[in-house]
């Protein structure tokens, strides 16, 4: 398969309007239009980027977000664990 046929196949046969899927006509980070005769750098299988730099920047942003989410989860788990110790049943005295 020649390069022009492969590029044509890549761009022309994509599904249009599929929710949650990035379009293959622009870089997912900087929105630069993707030309049919230039390289497309993919990340996570279906996200196109115009350059290795844009793809690397997205990978860096994803790593930062993942670390922040893990930290939030760690803080939440620690807070939940500390509250468990404070929730002891109260003894109610009943007059006989």
mmCIF file with all atom_site columns, C-alpha atoms in Angstrom:
data_model
loop_
_atom_site.group_PDB
_atom_site.id
_atom_site.type_symbol
_atom_site.label_atom_id
_atom_site.label_alt_id
_atom_site.label_comp_id
_atom_site.label_asym_id
_atom_site.label_entity_id
_atom_site.label_seq_id
_atom_site.pdbx_PDB_ins_code
_atom_site.Cartn_x
_atom_site.Cartn_y
_atom_site.Cartn_z
_atom_site.occupancy
_atom_site.B_iso_or_equiv
_atom_site.pdbx_formal_charge
_atom_site.auth_seq_id
_atom_site.auth_comp_id
_atom_site.auth_asym_id
_atom_site.auth_atom_id
_atom_site.pdbx_PDB_model_num
ATOM 1  C CA . UNK A 1 1  ? 0.000   0.000  0.000  1.00 0.00 ? 1  UNK A CA 1
ATOM 2  C CA . UNK A 1 2  ? 1.551   3.305  -0.972 1.00 0.00 ? 2  UNK A CA 1
ATOM 3  C CA . UNK A 1 3  ? 1.777   6.211  1.461  1.00 0.00 ? 3  UNK A CA 1
ATOM 4  C CA . UNK A 1 4  ? -0.829  8.338  -0.335 1.00 0.00 ? 4  UNK A CA 1
ATOM 5  C CA . UNK A 1 5  ? -3.315  5.472  -0.314 1.00 0.00 ? 5  UNK A CA 1
ATOM 6  C CA . UNK A 1 6  ? -2.662  4.867  3.381  1.00 0.00 ? 6  UNK A CA 1
ATOM 7  C CA . UNK A 1 7  ? -3.169  8.556  4.232  1.00 0.00 ? 7  UNK A CA 1
ATOM 8  C CA . UNK A 1 8  ? -6.295  8.735  2.117  1.00 0.00 ? 8  UNK A CA 1
ATOM 9  C CA . UNK A 1 9  ? -7.632  5.640  3.825  1.00 0.00 ? 9  UNK A CA 1
ATOM 10 C CA . UNK A 1 10 ? -6.774  7.032  7.264  1.00 0.00 ? 10 UNK A CA 1
ATOM 11 C CA . UNK A 1 11 ? -8.577  10.344 6.746  1.00 0.00 ? 11 UNK A CA 1
ATOM 12 C CA . UNK A 1 12 ? -11.449 9.437  4.422  1.00 0.00 ? 12 UNK A CA 1
ATOM 13 C CA . UNK A 1 13 ? -12.820 6.369  6.190  1.00 0.00 ? 13 UNK A CA 1
ATOM 14 C CA . UNK A 1 14 ? -13.064 7.744  9.732  1.00 0.00 ? 14 UNK A CA 1
ATOM 15 C CA . UNK A 1 15 ? -16.447 7.765  11.394 1.00 0.00 ? 15 UNK A CA 1
ATOM 16 C CA . UNK A 1 16 ? -17.971 11.213 11.659 1.00 0.00 ? 16 UNK A CA 1
ATOM 17 C CA . UNK A 1 17 ? -19.741 12.496 14.728 1.00 0.00 ? 17 UNK A CA 1
ATOM 18 C CA . UNK A 1 18 ? -18.731 9.668  17.024 1.00 0.00 ? 18 UNK A CA 1
ATOM 19 C CA . UNK A 1 19 ? -18.966 11.101 20.560 1.00 0.00 ? 19 UNK A CA 1
ATOM 20 C CA . UNK A 1 20 ? -15.856 11.012 22.699 1.00 0.00 ? 20 UNK A CA 1
ATOM 21 C CA . UNK A 1 21 ? -13.544 10.418 19.759 1.00 0.00 ? 21 UNK A CA 1
ATOM 22 C CA . UNK A 1 22 ? -11.173 13.160 18.596 1.00 0.00 ? 22 UNK A CA 1
ATOM 23 C CA . UNK A 1 23 ? -11.473 14.162 14.959 1.00 0.00 ? 23 UNK A CA 1
ATOM 24 C CA . UNK A 1 24 ? -8.485  13.244 12.813 1.00 0.00 ? 24 UNK A CA 1
ATOM 25 C CA . UNK A 1 25 ? -8.357  16.647 11.121 1.00 0.00 ? 25 UNK A CA 1
ATOM 26 C CA . UNK A 1 26 ? -6.572  18.688 13.824 1.00 0.00 ? 26 UNK A CA 1
ATOM 27 C CA . UNK A 1 27 ? -4.001  18.292 16.577 1.00 0.00 ? 27 UNK A CA 1
ATOM 28 C CA . UNK A 1 28 ? -5.700  17.396 19.862 1.00 0.00 ? 28 UNK A CA 1
ATOM 29 C CA . UNK A 1 29 ? -3.477  19.839 21.794 1.00 0.00 ? 29 UNK A CA 1
ATOM 30 C CA . UNK A 1 30 ? -2.855  22.911 19.647 1.00 0.00 ? 30 UNK A CA 1
ATOM 31 C CA . UNK A 1 31 ? -5.682  22.428 17.098 1.00 0.00 ? 31 UNK A CA 1
ATOM 32 C CA . UNK A 1 32 ? -3.275  22.864 14.168 1.00 0.00 ? 32 UNK A CA 1
ATOM 33 C CA . UNK A 1 33 ? -4.832  21.322 11.045 1.00 0.00 ? 33 UNK A CA 1
ATOM 34 C CA . UNK A 1 34 ? -3.323  17.957 10.113 1.00 0.00 ? 34 UNK A CA 1
ATOM 35 C CA . UNK A 1 35 ? -2.235  17.813 6.489  1.00 0.00 ? 35 UNK A CA 1
ATOM 36 C CA . UNK A 1 36 ? -2.723  14.672 4.448  1.00 0.00 ? 36 UNK A CA 1
ATOM 37 C CA . UNK A 1 37 ? 0.931   14.677 3.414  1.00 0.00 ? 37 UNK A CA 1
ATOM 38 C CA . UNK A 1 38 ? 2.455   15.082 6.896  1.00 0.00 ? 38 UNK A CA 1
ATOM 39 C CA . UNK A 1 39 ? 3.074   12.677 9.756  1.00 0.00 ? 39 UNK A CA 1
ATOM 40 C CA . UNK A 1 40 ? 0.436   12.252 12.444 1.00 0.00 ? 40 UNK A CA 1
ATOM 41 C CA . UNK A 1 41 ? 1.646   11.332 15.918 1.00 0.00 ? 41 UNK A CA 1
ATOM 42 C CA . UNK A 1 42 ? -0.841  9.191  17.825 1.00 0.00 ? 42 UNK A CA 1
ATOM 43 C CA . UNK A 1 43 ? -1.281  8.803  21.584 1.00 0.00 ? 43 UNK A CA 1
ATOM 44 C CA . UNK A 1 44 ? -3.539  6.404  23.464 1.00 0.00 ? 44 UNK A CA 1
ATOM 45 C CA . UNK A 1 45 ? -4.526  4.767  20.217 1.00 0.00 ? 45 UNK A CA 1
ATOM 46 C CA . UNK A 1 46 ? -6.903  7.349  18.800 1.00 0.00 ? 46 UNK A CA 1
ATOM 47 C CA . UNK A 1 47 ? -5.686  10.849 19.691 1.00 0.00 ? 47 UNK A CA 1
ATOM 48 C CA . UNK A 1 48 ? -3.815  12.661 16.886 1.00 0.00 ? 48 UNK A CA 1
ATOM 49 C CA . UNK A 1 49 ? -1.046  15.235 17.333 1.00 0.00 ? 49 UNK A CA 1
ATOM 50 C CA . UNK A 1 50 ? 0.792   17.365 14.773 1.00 0.00 ? 50 UNK A CA 1
ATOM 51 C CA . UNK A 1 51 ? 4.235   16.814 16.299 1.00 0.00 ? 51 UNK A CA 1
ATOM 52 C CA . UNK A 1 52 ? 6.179   14.780 18.807 1.00 0.00 ? 52 UNK A CA 1
ATOM 53 C CA . UNK A 1 53 ? 6.347   17.910 20.959 1.00 0.00 ? 53 UNK A CA 1
ATOM 54 C CA . UNK A 1 54 ? 2.541   18.228 21.188 1.00 0.00 ? 54 UNK A CA 1
ATOM 55 C CA . UNK A 1 55 ? 2.196   14.511 21.908 1.00 0.00 ? 55 UNK A CA 1
ATOM 56 C CA . UNK A 1 56 ? 4.905   14.707 24.602 1.00 0.00 ? 56 UNK A CA 1
ATOM 57 C CA . UNK A 1 57 ? 3.225   17.761 26.181 1.00 0.00 ? 57 UNK A CA 1
ATOM 58 C CA . UNK A 1 58 ? -0.096  15.859 26.376 1.00 0.00 ? 58 UNK A CA 1
ATOM 59 C CA . UNK A 1 59 ? 1.665   12.862 27.913 1.00 0.00 ? 59 UNK A CA 1
ATOM 60 C CA . UNK A 1 60 ? 3.242   15.189 30.501 1.00 0.00 ? 60 UNK A CA 1
ATOM 61 C CA . UNK A 1 61 ? -0.139  16.806 31.278 1.00 0.00 ? 61 UNK A CA 1
ATOM 62 C CA . UNK A 1 62 ? -1.737  13.368 31.681 1.00 0.00 ? 62 UNK A CA 1
ATOM 63 C CA . UNK A 1 63 ? 1.049   12.298 34.063 1.00 0.00 ? 63 UNK A CA 1
ATOM 64 C CA . UNK A 1 64 ? 0.585   15.444 36.188 1.00 0.00 ? 64 UNK A CA 1
ATOM 65 C CA . UNK A 1 65 ? -3.190  14.889 36.318 1.00 0.00 ? 65 UNK A CA 1
ATOM 66 C CA . UNK A 1 66 ? -2.703  11.236 37.282 1.00 0.00 ? 66 UNK A CA 1
ATOM 67 C CA . UNK A 1 67 ? -0.344  12.202 40.111 1.00 0.00 ? 67 UNK A CA 1
ATOM 68 C CA . UNK A 1 68 ? -2.793  14.824 41.380 1.00 0.00 ? 68 UNK A CA 1
ATOM 69 C CA . UNK A 1 69 ? -5.666  12.333 41.261 1.00 0.00 ? 69 UNK A CA 1
ATOM 70 C CA . UNK A 1 70 ? -3.599  9.747  43.142 1.00 0.00 ? 70 UNK A CA 1
ATOM 71 C CA . UNK A 1 71 ? -2.709  12.345 45.773 1.00 0.00 ? 71 UNK A CA 1
ATOM 72 C CA . UNK A 1 72 ? -6.372  13.358 46.178 1.00 0.00 ? 72 UNK A CA 1
ATOM 73 C CA . UNK A 1 73 ? -7.325  9.693  46.561 1.00 0.00 ? 73 UNK A CA 1
ATOM 74 C CA . UNK A 1 74 ? -4.569  9.195  49.149 1.00 0.00 ? 74 UNK A CA 1
ATOM 75 C CA . UNK A 1 75 ? -5.773  12.220 51.159 1.00 0.00 ? 75 UNK A CA 1
ATOM 76 C CA . UNK A 1 76 ? -9.405  11.090 50.902 1.00 0.00 ? 76 UNK A CA 1
ATOM 77 C CA . UNK A 1 77 ? -8.517  7.572  52.059 1.00 0.00 ? 77 UNK A CA 1
ATOM 78 C CA . UNK A 1 78 ? -6.525  8.932  55.016 1.00 0.00 ? 78 UNK A CA 1
ATOM 79 C CA . UNK A 1 79 ? -9.389  11.242 56.030 1.00 0.00 ? 79 UNK A CA 1
ATOM 80 C CA . UNK A 1 80 ? -11.918 8.437  55.737 1.00 0.00 ? 80 UNK A CA 1
ATOM 81 C CA . UNK A 1 81 ? -9.761  6.164  57.881 1.00 0.00 ? 81 UNK A CA 1
ATOM 82 C CA . UNK A 1 82 ? -9.306  8.831  60.576 1.00 0.00 ? 82 UNK A CA 1
ATOM 83 C CA . UNK A 1 83 ? -13.067 9.457  60.712 1.00 0.00 ? 83 UNK A CA 1
ATOM 84 C CA . UNK A 1 84 ? -13.789 5.770  61.235 1.00 0.00 ? 84 UNK A CA 1
ATOM 85 C CA . UNK A 1 85 ? -12.053 5.869  64.585 1.00 0.00 ? 85 UNK A CA 1
ATOM 86 C CA . UNK A 1 86 ? -14.192 8.813  65.700 1.00 0.00 ? 86 UNK A CA 1
ATOM 87 C CA . UNK A 1 87 ? -17.514 7.159  64.924 1.00 0.00 ? 87 UNK A CA 1
ATOM 88 C CA . UNK A 1 88 ? -18.023 5.087  68.009 1.00 0.00 ? 88 UNK A CA 1
ATOM 89 C CA . UNK A 1 89 ? -21.552 4.242  69.090 1.00 0.00 ? 89 UNK A CA 1
ATOM 90 C CA . UNK A 1 90 ? -22.856 6.246  72.015 1.00 0.00 ? 90 UNK A CA 1
ATOM 91 C CA . UNK A 1 91 ? -24.104 4.495  75.089 1.00 0.00 ? 91 UNK A CA 1
ATOM 92 C CA . UNK A 1 92 ? -27.501 5.682  76.103 1.00 0.00 ? 92 UNK A CA 1
ATOM 93 C CA . UNK A 1 93 ? -28.563 5.170  79.685 1.00 0.00 ? 93 UNK A CA 1
ATOM 94 C CA . UNK A 1 94 ? -32.107 4.093  80.157 1.00 0.00 ? 94 UNK A CA 1
ATOM 95 C CA . UNK A 1 95 ? -33.831 4.860  83.434 1.00 0.00 ? 95 UNK A CA 1
ATOM 96 C CA . UNK A 1 96 ? -35.355 1.770  85.001 1.00 0.00 ? 96 UNK A CA 1
#
